[in-house]
Short mmCIF file of C-alpha atoms and ligand atoms in Angstrom, two decimals:
data_model
loop_
_atom_site.label_atom_id
_atom_site.label_comp_id
_atom_site.label_asym_id
_atom_site.label_seq_id
_atom_site.Cartn_x
_atom_site.Cartn_y
_atom_site.Cartn_z
CA MET A 231 -32.28 1.35 27.96
CA HIS A 232 -30.95 -2.16 28.17
CA SER A 233 -27.24 -2.89 28.29
CA ARG A 234 -25.06 -5.64 26.92
CA SER A 235 -22.95 -7.79 29.18
CA ASN A 236 -19.64 -6.32 28.02
CA ASP A 237 -20.79 -2.82 28.97
CA ILE A 238 -21.90 -4.05 32.35
CA LYS A 239 -18.62 -5.78 33.28
CA SER A 240 -16.73 -2.81 34.68
CA PRO A 241 -15.83 -1.74 38.24
CA ASP A 242 -17.77 1.52 37.67
CA ASN A 243 -21.02 -0.37 37.34
CA VAL A 244 -20.83 -2.24 40.64
CA GLY A 245 -23.91 -1.37 42.68
CA LYS A 246 -25.75 0.09 39.70
CA LEU A 247 -29.16 -0.98 38.49
CA VAL A 248 -29.10 -2.39 34.96
CA THR A 249 -31.46 -3.97 32.46
CA LEU A 250 -30.21 -6.76 30.25
CA ARG A 251 -31.89 -8.64 27.41
CA GLY A 252 -30.85 -11.92 25.93
CA TRP A 253 -31.31 -15.67 25.82
CA VAL A 254 -30.90 -18.29 28.51
CA HIS A 255 -27.55 -19.85 27.68
CA ARG A 256 -27.23 -22.05 30.80
CA LEU A 257 -29.61 -22.57 33.68
CA ARG A 258 -29.06 -23.96 37.18
CA LYS A 259 -32.03 -23.98 39.50
CA GLN A 260 -31.52 -24.17 43.27
CA LYS A 261 -34.08 -23.99 46.03
CA ASP A 262 -33.94 -20.25 46.62
CA ASN A 263 -31.97 -18.91 43.68
CA THR A 264 -31.73 -19.67 40.01
CA PHE A 265 -28.42 -19.03 38.22
CA ILE A 266 -28.80 -18.02 34.62
CA LEU A 267 -26.05 -17.36 32.11
CA ILE A 268 -27.60 -14.82 29.77
CA ARG A 269 -26.26 -14.46 26.24
CA ASP A 270 -26.95 -11.00 24.83
CA ASP A 271 -27.55 -10.17 21.19
CA ARG A 272 -23.83 -9.84 20.51
CA GLY A 273 -22.97 -13.15 22.14
CA GLY A 274 -21.65 -11.65 25.40
CA ILE A 275 -22.41 -13.74 28.48
CA ILE A 276 -22.96 -12.76 32.10
CA GLN A 277 -24.35 -14.56 35.14
CA VAL A 278 -27.65 -13.45 36.60
CA ILE A 279 -29.10 -14.62 39.89
CA VAL A 280 -32.87 -14.44 40.30
CA PRO A 281 -35.13 -15.73 43.07
CA SER A 282 -36.28 -19.18 41.95
CA GLU A 283 -39.97 -18.31 42.32
CA LYS A 284 -39.50 -15.77 39.49
CA ALA A 285 -37.93 -18.32 37.15
CA VAL A 286 -40.50 -21.09 37.39
CA GLY A 287 -40.78 -22.93 34.07
CA LEU A 288 -37.84 -21.07 32.54
CA THR A 289 -36.06 -23.04 29.81
CA ILE A 290 -32.78 -22.94 27.90
CA GLU A 291 -32.89 -20.46 24.96
CA SER A 292 -35.93 -18.59 26.25
CA SER A 293 -35.60 -14.89 25.48
CA ILE A 294 -35.73 -12.76 28.60
CA GLU A 295 -35.14 -9.38 30.18
CA VAL A 296 -33.77 -9.01 33.69
CA ARG A 297 -33.36 -5.98 35.90
CA GLY A 298 -31.01 -5.94 38.83
CA VAL A 299 -27.87 -4.72 40.55
CA VAL A 300 -24.35 -5.39 39.30
CA ARG A 301 -22.03 -7.19 41.72
CA ARG A 302 -18.40 -8.15 41.60
CA ASP A 303 -17.73 -11.74 42.61
CA VAL A 304 -14.56 -13.48 41.52
CA ARG A 305 -16.44 -16.80 41.53
CA ALA A 306 -18.86 -15.58 38.86
CA PRO A 307 -18.09 -17.22 35.52
CA GLU A 308 -17.36 -15.11 32.42
CA GLY A 309 -15.28 -12.39 34.03
CA GLY A 310 -16.23 -12.12 37.70
CA TYR A 311 -19.32 -9.91 37.41
CA GLU A 312 -22.93 -10.88 37.96
CA ILE A 313 -26.37 -9.31 38.21
CA LYS A 314 -28.57 -9.87 41.24
CA ALA A 315 -31.97 -9.46 39.66
CA ASN A 316 -35.40 -9.10 41.11
CA GLU A 317 -37.33 -8.74 37.90
CA LEU A 318 -37.49 -11.21 35.06
CA LYS A 319 -39.65 -10.83 31.99
CA ILE A 320 -40.03 -13.56 29.38
CA PHE A 321 -40.39 -12.53 25.71
CA GLY A 322 -40.55 -16.04 24.29
CA LEU A 323 -40.52 -19.21 26.33
CA ALA A 324 -38.44 -21.82 24.47
CA GLN A 325 -39.75 -25.35 24.04
CA LEU A 326 -37.99 -27.88 26.25
CA ASP A 327 -36.54 -29.82 23.34
CA TYR A 328 -33.89 -27.29 22.18
CA PRO A 329 -31.90 -29.44 19.76
CA ILE A 330 -28.43 -27.91 20.13
CA GLY A 331 -26.32 -29.41 22.89
CA GLU A 332 -22.66 -29.69 23.68
CA TYR A 333 -22.11 -33.10 22.11
CA GLN A 334 -24.15 -32.88 18.95
CA SER A 335 -23.19 -34.59 15.70
CA PRO A 336 -21.87 -32.31 12.94
CA GLU A 337 -24.76 -33.31 10.68
CA ILE A 338 -27.41 -32.26 13.22
CA LEU A 339 -25.56 -29.01 13.80
CA LEU A 340 -25.80 -28.37 10.05
CA ASP A 341 -29.46 -29.39 9.84
CA LYS A 342 -30.20 -27.01 12.70
CA ARG A 343 -27.76 -24.33 11.61
CA HIS A 344 -30.36 -21.57 12.14
CA LEU A 345 -30.13 -22.41 15.85
CA ALA A 346 -26.51 -23.57 15.96
CA LEU A 347 -25.58 -20.01 14.98
CA ARG A 348 -26.18 -19.17 18.62
CA THR A 349 -23.19 -21.19 19.81
CA ARG A 350 -20.14 -19.24 20.90
CA ARG A 351 -18.05 -20.84 18.19
CA MET A 352 -20.36 -19.74 15.39
CA ILE A 353 -20.77 -16.27 16.87
CA ALA A 354 -16.97 -15.91 16.99
CA ILE A 355 -16.64 -17.06 13.38
CA ALA A 356 -19.37 -14.66 12.23
CA LYS A 357 -17.62 -11.76 13.93
CA ILE A 358 -14.26 -12.64 12.41
CA ARG A 359 -15.92 -12.86 9.01
CA ALA A 360 -17.35 -9.39 9.53
CA PHE A 361 -13.91 -8.05 10.45
CA VAL A 362 -12.35 -9.66 7.38
CA LEU A 363 -14.92 -7.97 5.14
CA LYS A 364 -14.55 -4.65 6.92
CA PHE A 365 -10.75 -4.60 6.69
CA ALA A 366 -10.85 -5.68 3.06
CA ARG A 367 -13.18 -2.81 2.23
CA ASP A 368 -11.07 -0.41 4.31
CA TRP A 369 -7.93 -1.40 2.44
CA PHE A 370 -9.49 -0.87 -0.98
CA THR A 371 -11.01 2.44 0.07
CA GLU A 372 -7.74 3.73 1.53
CA ASN A 373 -5.86 2.72 -1.61
CA ASP A 374 -8.29 4.37 -3.99
CA TRP A 375 -9.91 1.32 -5.60
CA ILE A 376 -13.53 1.78 -6.67
CA GLU A 377 -16.08 -0.76 -5.47
CA VAL A 378 -18.34 -2.11 -8.20
CA THR A 379 -20.91 -4.88 -8.54
CA ALA A 380 -21.36 -7.26 -11.43
CA PRO A 381 -24.39 -9.32 -12.51
CA ILE A 382 -24.97 -12.73 -10.99
CA ILE A 383 -27.02 -14.02 -13.93
CA VAL A 384 -24.71 -14.36 -16.91
CA LYS A 385 -24.24 -15.99 -20.30
CA SER A 386 -20.48 -16.48 -20.27
CA ALA A 387 -18.62 -19.02 -18.17
CA VAL A 388 -15.35 -17.93 -16.59
CA GLU A 389 -13.92 -21.06 -15.04
CA GLY A 390 -15.06 -23.77 -17.46
CA GLY A 391 -18.28 -25.67 -18.04
CA SER A 392 -18.02 -28.49 -15.54
CA THR A 393 -18.91 -26.37 -12.52
CA LEU A 394 -21.57 -24.20 -14.19
CA PHE A 395 -25.06 -23.82 -12.77
CA ARG A 396 -27.57 -23.61 -15.56
CA ILE A 397 -30.76 -21.68 -14.98
CA LYS A 398 -33.86 -21.09 -17.05
CA TYR A 399 -33.91 -17.41 -17.90
CA PHE A 400 -37.32 -16.79 -19.46
CA ASP A 401 -36.96 -18.73 -22.69
CA GLN A 402 -33.21 -18.90 -22.84
CA GLU A 403 -30.46 -20.60 -20.89
CA ALA A 404 -28.26 -18.59 -18.54
CA PHE A 405 -25.80 -19.39 -15.76
CA LEU A 406 -25.09 -18.33 -12.22
CA SER A 407 -21.84 -16.38 -12.16
CA GLN A 408 -18.63 -18.26 -11.32
CA SER A 409 -16.66 -15.04 -11.15
CA ALA A 410 -17.19 -11.35 -11.83
CA GLN A 411 -13.84 -11.06 -13.55
CA LEU A 412 -14.94 -10.51 -17.14
CA TYR A 413 -17.19 -7.67 -16.00
CA LEU A 414 -14.48 -6.15 -13.82
CA GLU A 415 -12.19 -6.19 -16.85
CA SER A 416 -14.67 -4.06 -18.77
CA MET A 417 -15.08 -1.66 -15.85
CA THR A 418 -11.35 -1.27 -15.38
CA PHE A 419 -11.19 0.47 -18.79
CA CYS A 420 -13.35 3.32 -17.54
CA LEU A 421 -12.93 3.29 -13.75
CA GLY A 422 -9.31 2.29 -13.27
CA PRO A 423 -8.63 -0.08 -10.37
CA VAL A 424 -11.94 -1.68 -9.34
CA TRP A 425 -12.97 -4.39 -6.91
CA SER A 426 -16.13 -6.26 -6.05
CA LEU A 427 -17.54 -8.65 -3.51
CA THR A 428 -20.15 -10.91 -5.04
CA PRO A 429 -21.32 -14.46 -4.52
CA SER A 430 -19.85 -16.94 -6.98
CA PHE A 431 -21.44 -20.28 -7.74
CA ARG A 432 -19.63 -23.46 -8.66
CA ALA A 433 -21.27 -26.84 -9.02
CA GLU A 434 -18.42 -28.51 -7.11
CA LYS A 435 -19.18 -32.20 -7.18
CA SER A 436 -16.27 -33.49 -5.17
CA ARG A 437 -16.58 -33.14 -1.45
CA THR A 438 -13.58 -31.32 -0.06
CA VAL A 439 -12.90 -29.26 3.03
CA ARG A 440 -12.25 -26.16 0.93
CA HIS A 441 -14.99 -26.06 -1.70
CA LEU A 442 -18.43 -24.57 -1.31
CA VAL A 443 -21.06 -24.35 -4.01
CA GLU A 444 -21.75 -20.70 -3.17
CA PHE A 445 -18.93 -18.54 -1.85
CA SER A 446 -18.13 -14.87 -1.29
CA HIS A 447 -15.74 -13.83 -3.98
CA LEU A 448 -13.61 -10.77 -3.61
CA GLU A 449 -12.18 -9.77 -6.97
CA ALA A 450 -10.00 -6.92 -8.12
CA GLU A 451 -8.83 -5.75 -11.51
CA ALA A 452 -6.62 -2.87 -12.66
CA PRO A 453 -5.28 -1.45 -15.94
CA TRP A 454 -1.58 -1.03 -16.78
CA VAL A 455 -0.28 -3.50 -14.26
CA ASN A 456 2.22 -6.32 -14.50
CA LEU A 457 2.25 -9.57 -12.55
CA GLU A 458 4.52 -8.17 -9.84
CA ASP A 459 2.07 -5.28 -9.27
CA ILE A 460 -0.76 -7.76 -8.82
CA LEU A 461 1.26 -9.79 -6.33
CA ASN A 462 2.11 -6.63 -4.37
CA VAL A 463 -1.54 -5.67 -4.11
CA GLN A 464 -2.42 -9.12 -2.81
CA GLU A 465 0.30 -9.26 -0.19
CA GLN A 466 -0.62 -5.83 1.10
CA LEU A 467 -4.34 -6.53 1.13
CA VAL A 468 -4.06 -9.95 2.75
CA SER A 469 -1.56 -8.71 5.35
CA ALA A 470 -3.79 -5.76 6.23
CA ILE A 471 -6.85 -7.97 6.63
CA VAL A 472 -5.02 -10.60 8.67
CA GLN A 473 -3.16 -8.19 10.95
CA ASN A 474 -6.18 -6.02 11.66
CA THR A 475 -8.38 -9.02 12.31
CA ALA A 476 -5.76 -10.42 14.69
CA LYS A 477 -5.75 -7.09 16.50
CA HIS A 478 -9.50 -6.55 16.75
CA ALA A 479 -10.75 -10.12 17.10
CA SER A 480 -8.14 -11.60 19.40
CA GLU A 481 -10.80 -12.78 21.87
CA GLU A 482 -12.68 -14.60 19.15
CA LEU A 483 -9.48 -16.08 17.72
CA VAL A 484 -8.42 -17.38 21.11
CA LEU A 485 -11.87 -18.92 21.56
CA LEU A 486 -11.27 -20.76 18.29
CA LYS A 487 -7.83 -21.83 19.56
CA THR A 488 -5.92 -19.73 17.02
CA ASP A 489 -2.87 -17.71 17.94
CA PRO A 490 -3.40 -14.02 17.06
CA ASN A 491 0.36 -13.41 17.41
CA GLU A 492 1.13 -15.80 14.60
CA LEU A 493 -1.29 -13.86 12.38
CA ARG A 494 0.20 -10.52 13.37
CA ARG A 495 3.48 -11.64 11.88
CA ILE A 496 1.97 -12.04 8.41
CA GLU A 497 3.46 -9.19 6.39
CA PRO A 498 4.88 -8.44 2.95
CA PRO A 499 6.84 -9.73 1.17
CA PHE A 500 5.35 -13.21 0.89
CA ASP A 501 7.50 -16.06 -0.35
CA ARG A 502 7.69 -16.70 -4.09
CA LEU A 503 8.17 -20.00 -5.84
CA THR A 504 8.04 -20.58 -9.57
CA TYR A 505 5.72 -23.31 -10.73
CA LEU A 506 8.76 -25.36 -11.80
CA GLN A 507 10.39 -24.95 -8.38
CA ALA A 508 7.13 -26.08 -6.80
CA ILE A 509 7.03 -29.19 -9.00
CA GLU A 510 10.69 -29.98 -8.22
CA THR A 511 10.07 -29.62 -4.49
CA LEU A 512 7.05 -31.90 -4.71
CA ARG A 513 8.86 -34.49 -6.83
CA ALA A 514 11.66 -34.56 -4.28
CA LYS A 515 9.02 -35.40 -1.69
CA ASP A 516 7.53 -38.00 -4.05
CA CYS A 517 4.17 -36.28 -4.04
CA ILE A 518 1.54 -38.56 -5.59
CA ILE A 519 -1.40 -37.22 -7.57
CA LYS A 520 -4.47 -38.81 -9.10
CA THR A 521 -4.77 -38.29 -12.84
CA GLU A 522 -8.06 -37.69 -14.63
CA SER A 523 -8.22 -41.35 -15.62
CA GLY A 524 -7.96 -42.28 -11.94
CA ASP A 525 -4.34 -43.56 -12.00
CA GLN A 526 -1.90 -42.54 -9.33
CA ARG A 527 1.58 -41.33 -10.10
CA THR A 528 4.26 -38.91 -8.96
CA ILE A 529 3.45 -35.29 -9.81
CA GLN A 530 5.23 -34.00 -12.92
CA ASN A 531 5.79 -30.85 -14.94
CA GLY A 532 2.47 -29.90 -16.55
CA ASP A 533 0.23 -31.02 -13.69
CA ASP A 534 -1.98 -28.66 -11.74
CA LEU A 535 -1.35 -28.48 -8.00
CA ASN A 536 -4.08 -30.20 -6.00
CA ILE A 537 -5.03 -29.91 -2.34
CA ASP A 538 -2.45 -32.48 -1.24
CA SER A 539 0.43 -30.92 -3.12
CA GLU A 540 -0.47 -27.45 -1.86
CA ARG A 541 -0.58 -28.79 1.68
CA GLU A 542 2.84 -30.35 1.20
CA LEU A 543 4.26 -27.02 -0.03
CA THR A 544 2.87 -24.92 2.81
CA LYS A 545 2.63 -27.11 5.88
CA ASP A 546 5.88 -25.79 7.38
CA SER A 547 5.93 -22.35 5.80
CA ARG A 548 5.90 -19.27 8.00
CA ARG A 549 4.48 -16.92 5.42
CA PRO A 550 2.12 -17.36 2.48
CA ILE A 551 3.68 -18.48 -0.80
CA PHE A 552 2.97 -17.29 -4.33
CA VAL A 553 3.37 -20.05 -6.89
CA ILE A 554 4.11 -18.22 -10.13
CA GLY A 555 3.73 -19.20 -13.77
CA TYR A 556 1.48 -22.25 -14.19
CA PRO A 557 1.15 -23.94 -17.59
CA LEU A 558 -1.56 -22.33 -19.72
CA ALA A 559 -3.17 -25.75 -20.09
CA VAL A 560 -4.25 -25.87 -16.44
CA LYS A 561 -5.55 -22.29 -16.34
CA PRO A 562 -8.59 -20.58 -17.94
CA PHE A 563 -8.74 -19.17 -21.48
CA TYR A 564 -8.19 -15.52 -20.51
CA VAL A 565 -4.70 -16.00 -18.99
CA LYS A 566 -1.94 -14.18 -20.87
CA GLU A 567 0.97 -16.27 -22.09
CA ASP A 568 4.37 -15.36 -20.68
CA PRO A 569 6.27 -13.95 -23.69
CA LEU A 570 9.57 -15.15 -22.16
CA ASN A 571 8.28 -18.61 -21.33
CA LYS A 572 6.06 -20.09 -24.03
CA GLY A 573 3.27 -22.34 -22.87
CA MET A 574 3.30 -20.79 -19.40
CA GLY A 575 0.86 -18.20 -18.09
CA LEU A 576 1.43 -14.87 -16.35
CA VAL A 577 -0.42 -16.12 -13.29
CA ALA A 578 0.13 -16.85 -9.64
CA ASP A 579 -1.84 -18.60 -6.92
CA LEU A 580 -1.37 -17.57 -3.32
CA LEU A 581 -1.05 -20.50 -0.91
CA ALA A 582 -1.66 -19.93 2.80
CA THR A 583 0.48 -21.32 5.62
CA ARG A 584 -0.22 -24.34 7.85
CA GLY A 585 -1.05 -26.46 4.82
CA PHE A 586 -4.18 -24.46 4.00
CA GLY A 587 -3.29 -24.01 0.33
CA GLU A 588 -4.86 -21.75 -2.28
CA ILE A 589 -6.65 -18.62 -1.11
CA THR A 590 -6.25 -16.43 -4.19
CA SER A 591 -5.58 -16.82 -7.86
CA GLY A 592 -4.68 -14.04 -10.23
CA GLY A 593 -2.60 -12.77 -13.07
CA ILE A 594 -2.41 -10.84 -16.30
CA ARG A 595 -5.24 -11.20 -18.81
CA GLU A 596 -4.83 -11.76 -22.54
CA ASP A 597 -5.24 -8.29 -24.03
CA ASP A 598 -4.65 -9.12 -27.69
CA VAL A 599 -7.74 -9.71 -29.79
CA ASN A 600 -6.25 -12.45 -31.98
CA ALA A 601 -4.61 -14.39 -29.19
CA LEU A 602 -7.80 -14.25 -27.13
CA THR A 603 -10.01 -15.35 -30.02
CA LYS A 604 -7.70 -18.29 -30.71
CA ARG A 605 -7.88 -19.42 -27.11
CA ILE A 606 -11.67 -19.22 -27.10
CA GLU A 607 -11.80 -21.30 -30.27
CA LYS A 608 -9.24 -23.80 -29.00
CA GLU A 609 -11.31 -24.43 -25.91
CA ASN A 610 -14.46 -24.95 -28.01
CA MET A 611 -16.29 -22.20 -26.20
CA ASP A 612 -19.43 -20.58 -27.56
CA ARG A 613 -17.95 -17.54 -29.36
CA SER A 614 -21.20 -15.59 -29.40
CA SER A 615 -21.38 -15.42 -25.60
CA TYR A 616 -17.92 -13.86 -25.45
CA ASP A 617 -18.23 -11.37 -28.27
CA TRP A 618 -18.78 -8.51 -25.84
CA TYR A 619 -15.66 -9.57 -23.93
CA ILE A 620 -13.60 -9.67 -27.12
CA ASP A 621 -14.84 -6.12 -27.86
CA LEU A 622 -12.73 -4.94 -24.94
CA ARG A 623 -9.69 -5.97 -27.00
CA ARG A 624 -11.09 -4.40 -30.18
CA TYR A 625 -11.54 -0.93 -28.75
CA GLY A 626 -8.56 0.42 -26.89
CA SER A 627 -7.18 -2.63 -25.12
CA VAL A 628 -4.51 -2.15 -22.45
CA PRO A 629 -2.43 -4.58 -20.41
CA HIS A 630 -4.42 -5.39 -17.29
CA GLY A 631 -4.78 -7.97 -14.59
CA GLY A 632 -6.26 -8.83 -11.25
CA PHE A 633 -7.09 -11.60 -8.86
CA GLY A 634 -9.87 -13.40 -7.01
CA LEU A 635 -9.89 -14.23 -3.34
CA GLY A 636 -12.30 -16.62 -1.64
CA ILE A 637 -13.47 -14.99 1.58
CA GLU A 638 -14.30 -18.35 3.14
CA ARG A 639 -10.85 -19.69 2.24
CA LEU A 640 -9.30 -16.69 3.95
CA VAL A 641 -11.52 -17.02 7.03
CA ARG A 642 -10.77 -20.74 7.15
CA TRP A 643 -7.05 -20.03 7.23
CA ILE A 644 -7.30 -17.18 9.74
CA THR A 645 -9.48 -19.21 12.12
CA ASN A 646 -7.58 -22.46 11.53
CA ILE A 647 -10.86 -24.24 10.87
CA LYS A 648 -10.59 -27.47 8.97
CA ASP A 649 -13.93 -27.55 7.18
CA ILE A 650 -14.91 -24.57 5.02
CA LYS A 651 -18.58 -25.27 5.82
CA ASP A 652 -17.93 -23.82 9.27
CA THR A 653 -16.70 -20.48 7.96
CA VAL A 654 -20.06 -19.49 6.53
CA LEU A 655 -23.33 -19.31 8.41
CA PHE A 656 -25.48 -21.13 5.86
CA PRO A 657 -23.21 -23.34 3.74
CA ARG A 658 -24.24 -24.57 0.32
CA THR A 659 -22.74 -27.86 -0.77
CA MET A 660 -23.77 -30.55 -3.23
CA SER A 661 -25.88 -32.22 -0.54
CA ARG A 662 -27.14 -29.16 1.30
CA VAL A 663 -29.44 -26.27 0.36
CA THR A 664 -31.31 -25.98 3.67
CA PRO A 665 -31.60 -24.27 6.05
P1 ATP B 989 -9.49 -24.69 -6.67
O1 ATP B 989 -8.37 -25.12 -7.56
O2 ATP B 989 -9.16 -24.74 -5.24
O3 ATP B 989 -10.80 -25.33 -7.02
P2 ATP B 989 -9.99 -22.54 -8.44
O4 ATP B 989 -8.78 -22.61 -9.26
O5 ATP B 989 -11.24 -23.14 -8.99
O6 ATP B 989 -9.71 -23.14 -6.99
P3 ATP B 989 -10.40 -19.76 -8.95
O7 ATP B 989 -11.35 -20.07 -10.02
O8 ATP B 989 -9.08 -19.26 -9.32
O9 ATP B 989 -10.24 -21.03 -8.01
O10 ATP B 989 -11.12 -18.78 -7.90
C1 ATP B 989 -10.44 -17.78 -7.19
C2 ATP B 989 -10.51 -18.03 -5.70
O11 ATP B 989 -11.86 -18.30 -5.31
C3 ATP B 989 -9.75 -19.25 -5.22
O12 ATP B 989 -8.40 -18.94 -5.00
C4 ATP B 989 -10.45 -19.59 -3.93
O13 ATP B 989 -10.01 -18.75 -2.89
C5 ATP B 989 -11.89 -19.23 -4.23
N1 ATP B 989 -12.68 -20.39 -4.60
C6 ATP B 989 -12.73 -21.01 -5.79
N2 ATP B 989 -13.60 -22.03 -5.79
C7 ATP B 989 -14.13 -22.06 -4.55
C8 ATP B 989 -15.12 -22.88 -3.92
N3 ATP B 989 -15.73 -23.84 -4.57
N4 ATP B 989 -15.42 -22.63 -2.61
C9 ATP B 989 -14.82 -21.62 -1.95
N5 ATP B 989 -13.89 -20.82 -2.49
C10 ATP B 989 -13.55 -21.02 -3.78
MG1 MG B 990 -12.07 -24.97 -8.63
#
């Protein structure tokens, strides 16, 4: 059996013979001894000392196995334990020109992402991502939501045509899914509260630090809920994910220079701001936005909130903020109109602290067949592709709603990473489909 470095680093193991496999992370050759930092297959690192004659020709990132005795030495990096090895076996000798170094340009790190994954930073991010997914799934399971999956190849757009990916589907046109929502809505009428984790695709043409072309979309939908119910689910879910990740991944968070204690304080209730309050706050700060025609002016009632305005709203906040009740005009066709506030939707976006902005968007869906049909017509959408969706309102419609959460947005906030490309191992952007 071979061990990992974290299992080895314990007072009980001192003097014991161990076998360790991994990759050469750092290498320092001296006359008699060679000092190797080995990185195991979970990213743990420990120092190994081997006689230099056994490490002739060894290179950075070669894959090796060593066998030796565990010693305690406070001078040893990575926790004060090391292995004095007498045997070294090489699985794969790495070429000398390993392209990932400490001071590499971001572009090269992206071009060589398949190798850059081996850096401690990327390993930490990948582990945090795994925790986020695990705690999300745990929360839904514990709260009796059923996990479902929806098709990725679809005929009906959810978020509007401008970010649709068209594909040739035999002899017809189809799209890559932008959201599983319409399918979750149909499932919620036979399975109750449901959730899914599927990739969503958006042809995002503007380059921002929070948009990917392919992202992991966590979506949830439930029957007989009102907007407040949907907000409660989100604050519980997000708090559970964030707190548990802070608890279980504190080492990784510290490595990424994030404070786990700050995350542990994220708990319900989150702050709530109406859309109009948000606009007033932003106008008081003279928040400037760019209109579709390219002009710049102060934000006003009716505008959508963009990255800058969301940053302005959340940069000093201590807890996430729900912005509630956007105008229907800036939200998709399926949003239900607020009966007490004409022209406004029963929707809310959740904005994360530290200026990170939107991480979820959700609300109540239009459940009336006539109102929904009118909206589809008003937006000049292809009726035939939505006929199945309208059926849901023809046969036993009920009030229902849900939300969508971008996993990478959440990871970006938790890890305090500026660029969303770094929260996913193989990012897809307008200019990048490889590796
Ligand atoms: P934005 O206004 O930031 O473009 P959106 O309104 O298009 O977001 P929704 O369609 O409501 O977003 O999607 C639900 C959630 O999915 C968002 O709150 C966000 O967390 C995530 N999301 C949306 N688009 C992207 C993207 N291009 N990359 C990563 N995550 C995304
Ligand atoms: Mg968008």
